mmCIF file of C-alpha atoms and ligand atoms in Angstrom:
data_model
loop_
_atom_site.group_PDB
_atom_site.id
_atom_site.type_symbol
_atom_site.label_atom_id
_atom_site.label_comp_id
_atom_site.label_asym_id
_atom_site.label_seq_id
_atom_site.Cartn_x
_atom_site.Cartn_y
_atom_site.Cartn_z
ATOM 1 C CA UNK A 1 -12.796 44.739 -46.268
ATOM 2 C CA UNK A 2 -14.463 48.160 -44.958
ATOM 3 C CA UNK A 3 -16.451 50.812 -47.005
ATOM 4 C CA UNK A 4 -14.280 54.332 -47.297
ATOM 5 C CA UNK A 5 -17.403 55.503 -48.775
ATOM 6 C CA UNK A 6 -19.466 54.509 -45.559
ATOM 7 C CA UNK A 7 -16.919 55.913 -43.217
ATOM 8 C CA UNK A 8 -15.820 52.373 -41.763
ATOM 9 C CA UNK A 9 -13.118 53.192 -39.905
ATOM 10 C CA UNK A 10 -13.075 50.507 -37.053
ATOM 11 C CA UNK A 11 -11.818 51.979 -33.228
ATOM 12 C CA UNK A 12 -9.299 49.642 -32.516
ATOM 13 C CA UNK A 13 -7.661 50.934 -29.053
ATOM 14 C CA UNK A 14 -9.349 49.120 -26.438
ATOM 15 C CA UNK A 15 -8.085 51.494 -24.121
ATOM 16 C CA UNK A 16 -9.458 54.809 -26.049
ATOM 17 C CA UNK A 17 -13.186 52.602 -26.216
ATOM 18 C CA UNK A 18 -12.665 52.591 -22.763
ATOM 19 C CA UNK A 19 -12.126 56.293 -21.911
ATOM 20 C CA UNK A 20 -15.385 57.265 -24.472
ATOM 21 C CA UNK A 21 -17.560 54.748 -22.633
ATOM 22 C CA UNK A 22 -16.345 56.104 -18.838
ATOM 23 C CA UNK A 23 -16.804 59.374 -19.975
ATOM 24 C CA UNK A 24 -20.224 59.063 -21.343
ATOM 25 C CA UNK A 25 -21.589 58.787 -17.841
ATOM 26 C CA UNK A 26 -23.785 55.789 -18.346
ATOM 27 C CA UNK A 27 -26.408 54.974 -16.024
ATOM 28 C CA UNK A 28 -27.925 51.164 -15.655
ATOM 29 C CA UNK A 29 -31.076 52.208 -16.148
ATOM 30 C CA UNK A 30 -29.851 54.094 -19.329
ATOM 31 C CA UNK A 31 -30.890 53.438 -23.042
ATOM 32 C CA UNK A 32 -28.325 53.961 -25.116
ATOM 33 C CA UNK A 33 -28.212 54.849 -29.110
ATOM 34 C CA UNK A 34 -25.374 53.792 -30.867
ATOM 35 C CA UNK A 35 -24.914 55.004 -34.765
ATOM 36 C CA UNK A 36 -22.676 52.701 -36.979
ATOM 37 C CA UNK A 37 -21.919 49.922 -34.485
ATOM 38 C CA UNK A 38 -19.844 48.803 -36.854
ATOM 39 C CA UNK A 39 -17.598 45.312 -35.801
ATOM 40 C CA UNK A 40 -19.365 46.300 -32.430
ATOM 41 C CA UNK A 41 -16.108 47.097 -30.091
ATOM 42 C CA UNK A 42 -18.034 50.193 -28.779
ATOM 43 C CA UNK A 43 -21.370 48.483 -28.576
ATOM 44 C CA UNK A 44 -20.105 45.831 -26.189
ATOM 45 C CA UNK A 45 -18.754 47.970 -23.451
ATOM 46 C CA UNK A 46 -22.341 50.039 -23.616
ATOM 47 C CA UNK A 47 -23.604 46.813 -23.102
ATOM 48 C CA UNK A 48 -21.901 46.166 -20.171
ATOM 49 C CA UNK A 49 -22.655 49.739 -18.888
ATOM 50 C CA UNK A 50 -26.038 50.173 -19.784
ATOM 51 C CA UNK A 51 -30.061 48.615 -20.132
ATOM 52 C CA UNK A 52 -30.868 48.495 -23.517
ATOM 53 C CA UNK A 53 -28.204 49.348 -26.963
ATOM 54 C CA UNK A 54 -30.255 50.733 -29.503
ATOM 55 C CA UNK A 55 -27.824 50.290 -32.596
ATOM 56 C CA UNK A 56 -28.416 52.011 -36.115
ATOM 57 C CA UNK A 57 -25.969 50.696 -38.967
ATOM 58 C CA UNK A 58 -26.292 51.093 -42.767
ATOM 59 C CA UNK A 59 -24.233 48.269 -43.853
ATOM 60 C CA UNK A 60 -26.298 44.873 -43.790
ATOM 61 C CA UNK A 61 -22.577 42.660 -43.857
ATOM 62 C CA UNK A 62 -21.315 44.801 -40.381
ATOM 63 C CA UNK A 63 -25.571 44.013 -38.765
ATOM 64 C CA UNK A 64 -24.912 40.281 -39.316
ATOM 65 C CA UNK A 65 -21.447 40.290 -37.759
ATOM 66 C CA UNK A 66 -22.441 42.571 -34.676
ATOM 67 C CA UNK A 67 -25.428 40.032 -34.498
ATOM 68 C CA UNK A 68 -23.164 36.741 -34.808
ATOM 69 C CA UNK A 69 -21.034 38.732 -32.277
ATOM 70 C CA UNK A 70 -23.326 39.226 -29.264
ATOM 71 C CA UNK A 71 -25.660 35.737 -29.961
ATOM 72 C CA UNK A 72 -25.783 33.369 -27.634
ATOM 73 C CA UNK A 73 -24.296 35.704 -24.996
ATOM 74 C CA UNK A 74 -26.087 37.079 -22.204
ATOM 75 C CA UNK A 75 -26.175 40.300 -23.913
ATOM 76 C CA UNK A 76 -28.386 39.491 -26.731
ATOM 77 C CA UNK A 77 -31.561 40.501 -25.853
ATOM 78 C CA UNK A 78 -30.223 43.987 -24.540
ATOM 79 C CA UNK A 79 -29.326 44.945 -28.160
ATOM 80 C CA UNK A 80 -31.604 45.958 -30.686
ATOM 81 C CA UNK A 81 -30.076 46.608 -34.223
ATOM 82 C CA UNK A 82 -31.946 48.631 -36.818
ATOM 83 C CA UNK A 83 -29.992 48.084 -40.066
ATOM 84 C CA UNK A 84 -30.871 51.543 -42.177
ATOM 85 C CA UNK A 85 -29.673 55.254 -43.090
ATOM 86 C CA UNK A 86 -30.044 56.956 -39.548
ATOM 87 C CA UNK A 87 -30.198 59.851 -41.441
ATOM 88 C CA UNK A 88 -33.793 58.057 -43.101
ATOM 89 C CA UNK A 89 -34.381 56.344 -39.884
ATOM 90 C CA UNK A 90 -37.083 57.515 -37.019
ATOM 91 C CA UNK A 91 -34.861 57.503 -33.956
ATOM 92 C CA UNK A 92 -36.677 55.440 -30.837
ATOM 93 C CA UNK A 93 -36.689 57.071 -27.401
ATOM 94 C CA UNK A 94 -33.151 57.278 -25.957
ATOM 95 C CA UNK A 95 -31.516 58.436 -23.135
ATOM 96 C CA UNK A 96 -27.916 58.840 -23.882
ATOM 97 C CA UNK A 97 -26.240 58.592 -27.512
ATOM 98 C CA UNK A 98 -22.352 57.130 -27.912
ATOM 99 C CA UNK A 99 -21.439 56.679 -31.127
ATOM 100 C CA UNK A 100 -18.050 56.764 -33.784
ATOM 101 C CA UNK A 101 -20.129 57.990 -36.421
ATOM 102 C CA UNK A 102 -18.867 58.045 -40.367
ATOM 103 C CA UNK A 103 -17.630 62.002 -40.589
ATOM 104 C CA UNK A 104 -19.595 62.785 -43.838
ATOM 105 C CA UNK A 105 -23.247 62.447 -41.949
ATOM 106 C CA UNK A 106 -21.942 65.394 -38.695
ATOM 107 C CA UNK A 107 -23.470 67.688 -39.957
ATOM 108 C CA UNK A 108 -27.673 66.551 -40.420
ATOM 109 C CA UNK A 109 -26.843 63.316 -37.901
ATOM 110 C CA UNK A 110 -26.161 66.684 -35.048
ATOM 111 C CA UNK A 111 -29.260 68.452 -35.904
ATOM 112 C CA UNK A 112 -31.437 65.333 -36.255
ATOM 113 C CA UNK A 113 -30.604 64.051 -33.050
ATOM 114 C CA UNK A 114 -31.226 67.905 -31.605
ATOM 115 C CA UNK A 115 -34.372 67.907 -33.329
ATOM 116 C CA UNK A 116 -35.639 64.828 -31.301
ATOM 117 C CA UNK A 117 -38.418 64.571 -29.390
ATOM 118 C CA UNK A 118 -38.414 64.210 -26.203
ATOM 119 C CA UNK A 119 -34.742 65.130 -25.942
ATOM 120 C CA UNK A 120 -31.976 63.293 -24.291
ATOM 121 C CA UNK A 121 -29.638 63.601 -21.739
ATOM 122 C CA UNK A 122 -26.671 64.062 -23.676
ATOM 123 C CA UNK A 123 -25.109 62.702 -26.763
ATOM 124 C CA UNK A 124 -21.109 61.506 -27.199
ATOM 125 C CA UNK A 125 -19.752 61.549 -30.291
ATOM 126 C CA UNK A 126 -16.486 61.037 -31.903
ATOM 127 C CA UNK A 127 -16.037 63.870 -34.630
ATOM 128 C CA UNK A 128 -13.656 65.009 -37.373
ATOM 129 C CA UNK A 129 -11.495 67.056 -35.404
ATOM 130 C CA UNK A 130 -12.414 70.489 -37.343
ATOM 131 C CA UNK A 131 -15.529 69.995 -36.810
ATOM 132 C CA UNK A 132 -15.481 69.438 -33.495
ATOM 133 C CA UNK A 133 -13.605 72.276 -33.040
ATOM 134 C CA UNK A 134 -16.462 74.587 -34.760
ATOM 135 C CA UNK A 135 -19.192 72.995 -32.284
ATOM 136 C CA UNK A 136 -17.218 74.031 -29.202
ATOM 137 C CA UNK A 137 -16.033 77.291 -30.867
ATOM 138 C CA UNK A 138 -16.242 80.392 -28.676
ATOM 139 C CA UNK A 139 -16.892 84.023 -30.140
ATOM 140 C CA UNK A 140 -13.887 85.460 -31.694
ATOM 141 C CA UNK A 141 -12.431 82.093 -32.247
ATOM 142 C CA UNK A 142 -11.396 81.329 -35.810
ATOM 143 C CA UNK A 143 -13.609 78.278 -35.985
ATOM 144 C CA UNK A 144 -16.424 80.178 -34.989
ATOM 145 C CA UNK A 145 -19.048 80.398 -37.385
ATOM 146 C CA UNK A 146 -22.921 79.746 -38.648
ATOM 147 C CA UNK A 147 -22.833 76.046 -37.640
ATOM 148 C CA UNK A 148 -21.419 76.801 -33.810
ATOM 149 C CA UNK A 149 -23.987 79.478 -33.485
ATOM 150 C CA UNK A 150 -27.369 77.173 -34.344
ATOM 151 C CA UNK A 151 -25.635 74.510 -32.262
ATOM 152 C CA UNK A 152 -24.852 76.311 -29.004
ATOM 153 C CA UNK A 153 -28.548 77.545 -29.782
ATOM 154 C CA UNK A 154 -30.015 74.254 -29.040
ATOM 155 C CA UNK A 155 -27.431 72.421 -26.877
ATOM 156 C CA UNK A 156 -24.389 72.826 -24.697
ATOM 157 C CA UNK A 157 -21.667 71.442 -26.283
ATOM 158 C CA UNK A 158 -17.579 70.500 -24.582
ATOM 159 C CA UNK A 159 -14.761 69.388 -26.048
ATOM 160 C CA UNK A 160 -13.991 66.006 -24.215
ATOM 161 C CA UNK A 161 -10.839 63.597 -26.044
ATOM 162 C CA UNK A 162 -8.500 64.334 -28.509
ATOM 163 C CA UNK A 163 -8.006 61.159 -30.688
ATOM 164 C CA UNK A 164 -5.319 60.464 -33.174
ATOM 165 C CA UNK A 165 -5.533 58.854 -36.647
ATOM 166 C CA UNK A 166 -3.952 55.420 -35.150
ATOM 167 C CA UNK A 167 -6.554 54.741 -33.442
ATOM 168 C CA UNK A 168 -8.851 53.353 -36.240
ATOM 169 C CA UNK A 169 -8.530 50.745 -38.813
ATOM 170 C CA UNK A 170 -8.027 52.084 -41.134
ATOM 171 C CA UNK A 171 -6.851 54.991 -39.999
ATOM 172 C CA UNK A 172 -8.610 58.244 -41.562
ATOM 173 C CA UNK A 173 -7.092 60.824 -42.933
ATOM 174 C CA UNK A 174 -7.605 63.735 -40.687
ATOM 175 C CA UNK A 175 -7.802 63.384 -36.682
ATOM 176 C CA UNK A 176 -10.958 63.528 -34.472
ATOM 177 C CA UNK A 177 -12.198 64.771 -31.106
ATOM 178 C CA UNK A 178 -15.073 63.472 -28.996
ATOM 179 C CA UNK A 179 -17.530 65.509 -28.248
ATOM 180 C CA UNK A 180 -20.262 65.807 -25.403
ATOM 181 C CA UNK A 181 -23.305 67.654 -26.399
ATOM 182 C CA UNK A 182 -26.325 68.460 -24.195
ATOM 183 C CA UNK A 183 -29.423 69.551 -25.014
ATOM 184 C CA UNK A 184 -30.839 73.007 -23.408
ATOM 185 C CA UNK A 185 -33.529 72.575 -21.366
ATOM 186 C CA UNK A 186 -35.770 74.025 -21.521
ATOM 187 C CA UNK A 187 -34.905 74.794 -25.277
ATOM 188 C CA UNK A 188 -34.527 78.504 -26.605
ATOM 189 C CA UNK A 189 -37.425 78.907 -28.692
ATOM 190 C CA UNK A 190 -36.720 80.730 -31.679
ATOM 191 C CA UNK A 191 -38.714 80.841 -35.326
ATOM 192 C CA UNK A 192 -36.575 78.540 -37.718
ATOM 193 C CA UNK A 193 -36.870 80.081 -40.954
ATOM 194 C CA UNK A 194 -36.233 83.696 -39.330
ATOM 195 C CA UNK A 195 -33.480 82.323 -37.280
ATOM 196 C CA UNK A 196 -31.888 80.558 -40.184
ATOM 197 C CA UNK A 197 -32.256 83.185 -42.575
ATOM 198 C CA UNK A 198 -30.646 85.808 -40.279
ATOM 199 C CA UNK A 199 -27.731 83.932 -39.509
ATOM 200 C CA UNK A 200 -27.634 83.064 -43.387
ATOM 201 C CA UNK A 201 -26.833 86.702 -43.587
ATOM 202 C CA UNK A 202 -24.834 87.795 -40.698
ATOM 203 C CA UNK A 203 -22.516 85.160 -41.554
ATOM 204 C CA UNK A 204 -22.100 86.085 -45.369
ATOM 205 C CA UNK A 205 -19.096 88.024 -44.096
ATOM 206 C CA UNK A 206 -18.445 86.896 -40.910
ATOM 207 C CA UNK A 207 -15.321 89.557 -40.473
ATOM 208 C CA UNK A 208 -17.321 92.344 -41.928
ATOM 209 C CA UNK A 209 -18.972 94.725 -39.500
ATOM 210 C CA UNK A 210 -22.890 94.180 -39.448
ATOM 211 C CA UNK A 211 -23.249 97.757 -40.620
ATOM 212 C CA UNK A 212 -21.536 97.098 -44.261
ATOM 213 C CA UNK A 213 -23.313 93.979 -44.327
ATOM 214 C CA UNK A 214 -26.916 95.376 -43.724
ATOM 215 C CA UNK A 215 -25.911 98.216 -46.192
ATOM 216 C CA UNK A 216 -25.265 95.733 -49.200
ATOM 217 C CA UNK A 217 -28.309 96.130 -51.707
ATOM 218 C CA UNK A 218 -28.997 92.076 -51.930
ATOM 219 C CA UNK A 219 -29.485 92.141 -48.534
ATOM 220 C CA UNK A 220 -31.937 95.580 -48.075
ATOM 221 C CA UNK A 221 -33.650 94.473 -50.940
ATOM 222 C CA UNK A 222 -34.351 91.185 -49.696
ATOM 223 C CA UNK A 223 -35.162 92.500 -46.310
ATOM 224 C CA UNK A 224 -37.287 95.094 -48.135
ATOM 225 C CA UNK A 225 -39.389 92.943 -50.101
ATOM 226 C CA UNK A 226 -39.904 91.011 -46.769
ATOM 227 C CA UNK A 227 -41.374 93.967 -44.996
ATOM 228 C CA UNK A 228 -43.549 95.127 -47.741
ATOM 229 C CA UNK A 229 -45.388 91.367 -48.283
ATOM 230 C CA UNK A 230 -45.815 91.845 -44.888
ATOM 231 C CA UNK A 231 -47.216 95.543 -44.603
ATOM 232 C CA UNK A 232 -49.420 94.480 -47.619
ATOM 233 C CA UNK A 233 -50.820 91.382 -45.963
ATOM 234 C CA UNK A 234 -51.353 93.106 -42.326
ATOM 235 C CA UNK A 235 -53.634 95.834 -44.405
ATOM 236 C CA UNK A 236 -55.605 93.048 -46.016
ATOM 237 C CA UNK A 237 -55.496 91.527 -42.798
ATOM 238 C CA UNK A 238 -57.278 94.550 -41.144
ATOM 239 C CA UNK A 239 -59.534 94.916 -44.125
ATOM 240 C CA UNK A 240 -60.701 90.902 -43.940
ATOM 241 C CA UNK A 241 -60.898 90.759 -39.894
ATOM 242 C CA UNK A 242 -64.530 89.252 -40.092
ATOM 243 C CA UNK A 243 -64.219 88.208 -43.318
ATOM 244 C CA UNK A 244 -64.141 84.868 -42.591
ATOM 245 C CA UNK A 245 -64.161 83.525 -45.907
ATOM 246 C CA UNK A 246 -60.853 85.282 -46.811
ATOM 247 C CA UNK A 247 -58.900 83.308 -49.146
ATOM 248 C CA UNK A 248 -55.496 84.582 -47.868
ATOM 249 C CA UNK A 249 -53.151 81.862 -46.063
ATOM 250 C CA UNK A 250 -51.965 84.302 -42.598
ATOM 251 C CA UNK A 251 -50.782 81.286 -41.153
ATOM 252 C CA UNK A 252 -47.846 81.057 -43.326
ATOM 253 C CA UNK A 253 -46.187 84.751 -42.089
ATOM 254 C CA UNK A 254 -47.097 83.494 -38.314
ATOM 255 C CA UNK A 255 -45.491 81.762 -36.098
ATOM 256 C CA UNK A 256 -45.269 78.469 -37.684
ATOM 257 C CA UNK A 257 -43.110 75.743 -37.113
ATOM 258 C CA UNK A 258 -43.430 74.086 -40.367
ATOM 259 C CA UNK A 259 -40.297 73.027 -41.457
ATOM 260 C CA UNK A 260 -38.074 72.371 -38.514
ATOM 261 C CA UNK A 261 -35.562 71.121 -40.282
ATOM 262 C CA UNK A 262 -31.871 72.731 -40.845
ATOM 263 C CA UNK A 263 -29.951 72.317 -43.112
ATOM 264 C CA UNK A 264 -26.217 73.609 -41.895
ATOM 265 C CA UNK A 265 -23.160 73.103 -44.163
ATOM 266 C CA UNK A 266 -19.579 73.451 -42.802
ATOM 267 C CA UNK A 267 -17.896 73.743 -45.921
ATOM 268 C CA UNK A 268 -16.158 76.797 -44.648
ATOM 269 C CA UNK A 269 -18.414 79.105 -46.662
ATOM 270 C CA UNK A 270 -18.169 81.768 -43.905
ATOM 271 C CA UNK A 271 -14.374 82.672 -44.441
ATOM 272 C CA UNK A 272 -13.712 86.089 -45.360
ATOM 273 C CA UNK A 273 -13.236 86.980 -48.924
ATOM 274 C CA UNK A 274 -11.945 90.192 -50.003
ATOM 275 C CA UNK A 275 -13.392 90.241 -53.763
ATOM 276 C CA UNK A 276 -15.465 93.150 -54.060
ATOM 277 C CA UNK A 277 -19.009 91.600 -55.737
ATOM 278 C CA UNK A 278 -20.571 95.228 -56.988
ATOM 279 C CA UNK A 279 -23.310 94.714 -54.218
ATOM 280 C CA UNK A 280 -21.290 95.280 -51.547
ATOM 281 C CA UNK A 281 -21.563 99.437 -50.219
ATOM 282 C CA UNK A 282 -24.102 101.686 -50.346
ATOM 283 C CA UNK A 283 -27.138 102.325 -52.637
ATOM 284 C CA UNK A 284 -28.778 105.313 -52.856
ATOM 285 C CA UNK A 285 -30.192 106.531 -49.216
ATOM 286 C CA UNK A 286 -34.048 105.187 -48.349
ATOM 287 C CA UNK A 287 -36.520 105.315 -45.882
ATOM 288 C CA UNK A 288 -36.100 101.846 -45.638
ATOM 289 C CA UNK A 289 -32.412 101.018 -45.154
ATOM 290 C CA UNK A 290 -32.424 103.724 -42.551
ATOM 291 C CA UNK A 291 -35.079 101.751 -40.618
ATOM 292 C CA UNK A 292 -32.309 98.923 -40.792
ATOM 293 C CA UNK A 293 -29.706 101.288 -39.580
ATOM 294 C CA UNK A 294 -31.237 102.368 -36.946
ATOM 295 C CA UNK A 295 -32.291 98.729 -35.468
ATOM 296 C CA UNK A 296 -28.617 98.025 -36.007
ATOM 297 C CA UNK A 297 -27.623 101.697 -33.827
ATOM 298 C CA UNK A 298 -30.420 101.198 -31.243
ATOM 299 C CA UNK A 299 -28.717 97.356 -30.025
ATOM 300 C CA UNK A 300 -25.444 99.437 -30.760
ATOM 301 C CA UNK A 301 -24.283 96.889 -33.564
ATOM 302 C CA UNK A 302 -23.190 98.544 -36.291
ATOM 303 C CA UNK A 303 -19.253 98.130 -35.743
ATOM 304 C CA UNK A 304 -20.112 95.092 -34.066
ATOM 305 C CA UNK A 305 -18.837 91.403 -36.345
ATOM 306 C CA UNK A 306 -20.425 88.147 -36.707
ATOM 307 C CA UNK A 307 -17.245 86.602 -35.976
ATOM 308 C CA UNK A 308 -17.431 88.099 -32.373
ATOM 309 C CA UNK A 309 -20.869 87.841 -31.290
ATOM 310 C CA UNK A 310 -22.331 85.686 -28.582
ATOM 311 C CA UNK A 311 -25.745 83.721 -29.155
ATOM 312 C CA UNK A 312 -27.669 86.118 -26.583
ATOM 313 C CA UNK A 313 -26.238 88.797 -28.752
ATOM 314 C CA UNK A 314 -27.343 87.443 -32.078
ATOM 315 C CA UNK A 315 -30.913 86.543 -30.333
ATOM 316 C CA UNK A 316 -31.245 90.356 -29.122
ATOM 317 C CA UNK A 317 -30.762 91.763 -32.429
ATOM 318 C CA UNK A 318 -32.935 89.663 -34.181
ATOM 319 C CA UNK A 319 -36.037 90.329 -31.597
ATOM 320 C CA UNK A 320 -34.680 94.099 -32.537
ATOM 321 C CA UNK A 321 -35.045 93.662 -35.944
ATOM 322 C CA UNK A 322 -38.647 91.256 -35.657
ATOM 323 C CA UNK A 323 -39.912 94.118 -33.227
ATOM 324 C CA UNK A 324 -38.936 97.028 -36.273
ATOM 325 C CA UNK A 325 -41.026 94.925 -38.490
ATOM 326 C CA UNK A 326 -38.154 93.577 -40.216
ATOM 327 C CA UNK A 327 -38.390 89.953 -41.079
ATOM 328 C CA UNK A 328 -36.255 87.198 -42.763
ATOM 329 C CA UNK A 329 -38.099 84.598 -43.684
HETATM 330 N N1 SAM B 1 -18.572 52.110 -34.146
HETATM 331 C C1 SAM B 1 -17.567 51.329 -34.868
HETATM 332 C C2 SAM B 1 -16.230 51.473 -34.194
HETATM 333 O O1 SAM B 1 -16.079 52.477 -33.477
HETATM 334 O O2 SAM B 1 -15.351 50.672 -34.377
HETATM 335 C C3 SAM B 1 -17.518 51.708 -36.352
HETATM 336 C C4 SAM B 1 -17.435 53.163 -36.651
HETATM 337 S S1 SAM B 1 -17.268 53.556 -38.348
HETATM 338 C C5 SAM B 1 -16.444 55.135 -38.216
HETATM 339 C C6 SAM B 1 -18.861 54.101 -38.909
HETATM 340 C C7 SAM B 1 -19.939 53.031 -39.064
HETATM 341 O O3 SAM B 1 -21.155 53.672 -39.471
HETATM 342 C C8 SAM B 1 -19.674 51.975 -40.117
HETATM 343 O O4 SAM B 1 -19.953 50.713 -39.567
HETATM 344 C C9 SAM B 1 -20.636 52.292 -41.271
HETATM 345 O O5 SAM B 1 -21.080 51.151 -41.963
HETATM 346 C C10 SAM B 1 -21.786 52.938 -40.526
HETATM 347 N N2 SAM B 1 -22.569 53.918 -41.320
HETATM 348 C C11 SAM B 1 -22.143 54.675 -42.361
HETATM 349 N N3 SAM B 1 -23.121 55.491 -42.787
HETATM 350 C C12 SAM B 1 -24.190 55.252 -41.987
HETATM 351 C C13 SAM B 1 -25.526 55.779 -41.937
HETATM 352 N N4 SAM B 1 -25.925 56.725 -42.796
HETATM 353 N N5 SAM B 1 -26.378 55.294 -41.002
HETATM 354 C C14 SAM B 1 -25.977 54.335 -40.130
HETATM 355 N N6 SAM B 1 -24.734 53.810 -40.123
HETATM 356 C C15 SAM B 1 -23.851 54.254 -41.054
#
């Protein structure tokens, strides 16, 4: 019996396994990472394609059949099966990824395995087709939105199969695409917390034009209180330079890369809503929010949308902003 919970659904076309596998561009020299192996339909053509299958799979009753499955055949000590979370697991070096994965992990599984270090030649994966959808999603497209933008930031990602519910066993409710993604190289180097909070914001209202959205008072205030901790700390900063016994932490408002992790829901929280929330227009005119307006005039952005902007785009006017002294993090 499978796991809904775990996302078993079992590819059961031999002839769709196929087409992923051919696809993938395997090399011989190749080692591959598979997540959820599963019965192990998949695994075994990668075996035949490939050096080494590196296979991650949560459920200990589907490790001892995919071990029971490939024993005693020549393929056995090609495959190396880490029964675990992959989500908890430290990924080994890889050179390729193929993998059906269970839907509810896309999300952290596509930004842990862009996270990885050193980075891969490209990963496969079969998604939920919405989701799918949103990775490949091109500016202006519906499905474009916060988690398309930090993907295309770290990876080039095409749409490569569509595949119907039949497929599986059982089949799933919704359909699914497979996906090639491939990481940049070299990667676009951007702070995460700034990055993330930016795009936190611009995508509040993706359909609203970056002017209202930088005039709304949460978001000057927040932006506000950003710039002051950090006019306050560059004075002390001044006032301390060979003090070296200063008791002030700098390092945190630098250019750290704690905390490379990202956490990117695609609940659809980006949609457009047309309740006014009292925060939205205007507040009284300041010094301040004109400094904002006039980053947003000087890139020529203020009638510009979220929902229409391309990554270089998004990148510009946050150096804009970072260079005004306007931070997010
Ligand atoms: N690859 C197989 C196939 O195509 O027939 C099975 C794919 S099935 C959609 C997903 C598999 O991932 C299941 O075997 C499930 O037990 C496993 N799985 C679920 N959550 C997991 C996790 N967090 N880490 C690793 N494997 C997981």
């Amino acid at each position: 019996s499978f796991h809904k919970s775990k996302g078993q659904h079992i590819l059961k076309n031999p002839m769709l396994v196929d087409s992923i596998v051919q696809k993938s561009g395997i090399k011989s020299t190749d080692v591959i990472l598979e997540i959820g192996p599963g019965t192990g339909n998949l695994t075994k053509k990668l075996l035949e394609c490939g050096k080494m299958v590196i296979a991650v799979e949560l459920d200990p009753r589907m490790v001892l059949e995919l071990q029971r499955r490939f024993q005693d055949t020549p393929y056995s000590s090609r495959l190396k099966v880490i029964q675990g979370d992959v989500l908890k697991t430290e990924l080994p070096y890889f050179d390729i990824c193929v993998a059906n994965i269970p839907y509810q992990i896309s999300s952290p599984l596509t930004f842990k395995l862009l996270n990885h270090q050193p980075s891969f030649r490209c990963a496969i994966i079969m998604f939920q087709r919405e989701f799918a959808m949103r990775l490949v999603a091109q500016p202006g497209d519906k499905l474009y939105c916060r988690l398309t933008v930090n993907t295309q930031l770290l990876a080039r990602v095409s749409h490569l199969l569509k595949v119907g519910k039949n497929n599986f066993r059982p089949p799933p409710k919704v359909d699914s695409s497979v996906v090639r993604i491939e990481p940049r190289k070299p990667r676009i180097e951007v702070k995460q917390k700034e990055w993330d909070g930016f795009l936190r914001i611009c995508f509040n209202r993706k359909n609203k034009t970056l002017g209202s959205i930088f005039r709304q008072k949460s978001v000057l205030s927040l932006l506000e209180k950003n710039y002051k901790t950090l006019c306050a700390l560059n004075i002390l900063q001044q006032g301390s330079a060979d003090n070296e016994d200063s008791a002030f932490d700098y390092s945190r408002f630098g250019n750290s890369n704690e905390d490379q992790t990202m956490e990117v829901d695609d609940d659809g929280d980006d949609e457009e809503m047309d309740v006014e929330d009292g925060d939205a227009e205007e507040g009284e005119a300041s010094e301040f929010k004109g400094k904002v307006m006039g980053v947003l005039k000087e890139g020529d952005f203020e009638e510009k949308r979220s929902s229409k902007l391309t990554l270089q785009e998004f990148l510009y006017l946050l150096s804009l902003f970072n260079k005004a002294g306007i931070h997010f993090s």
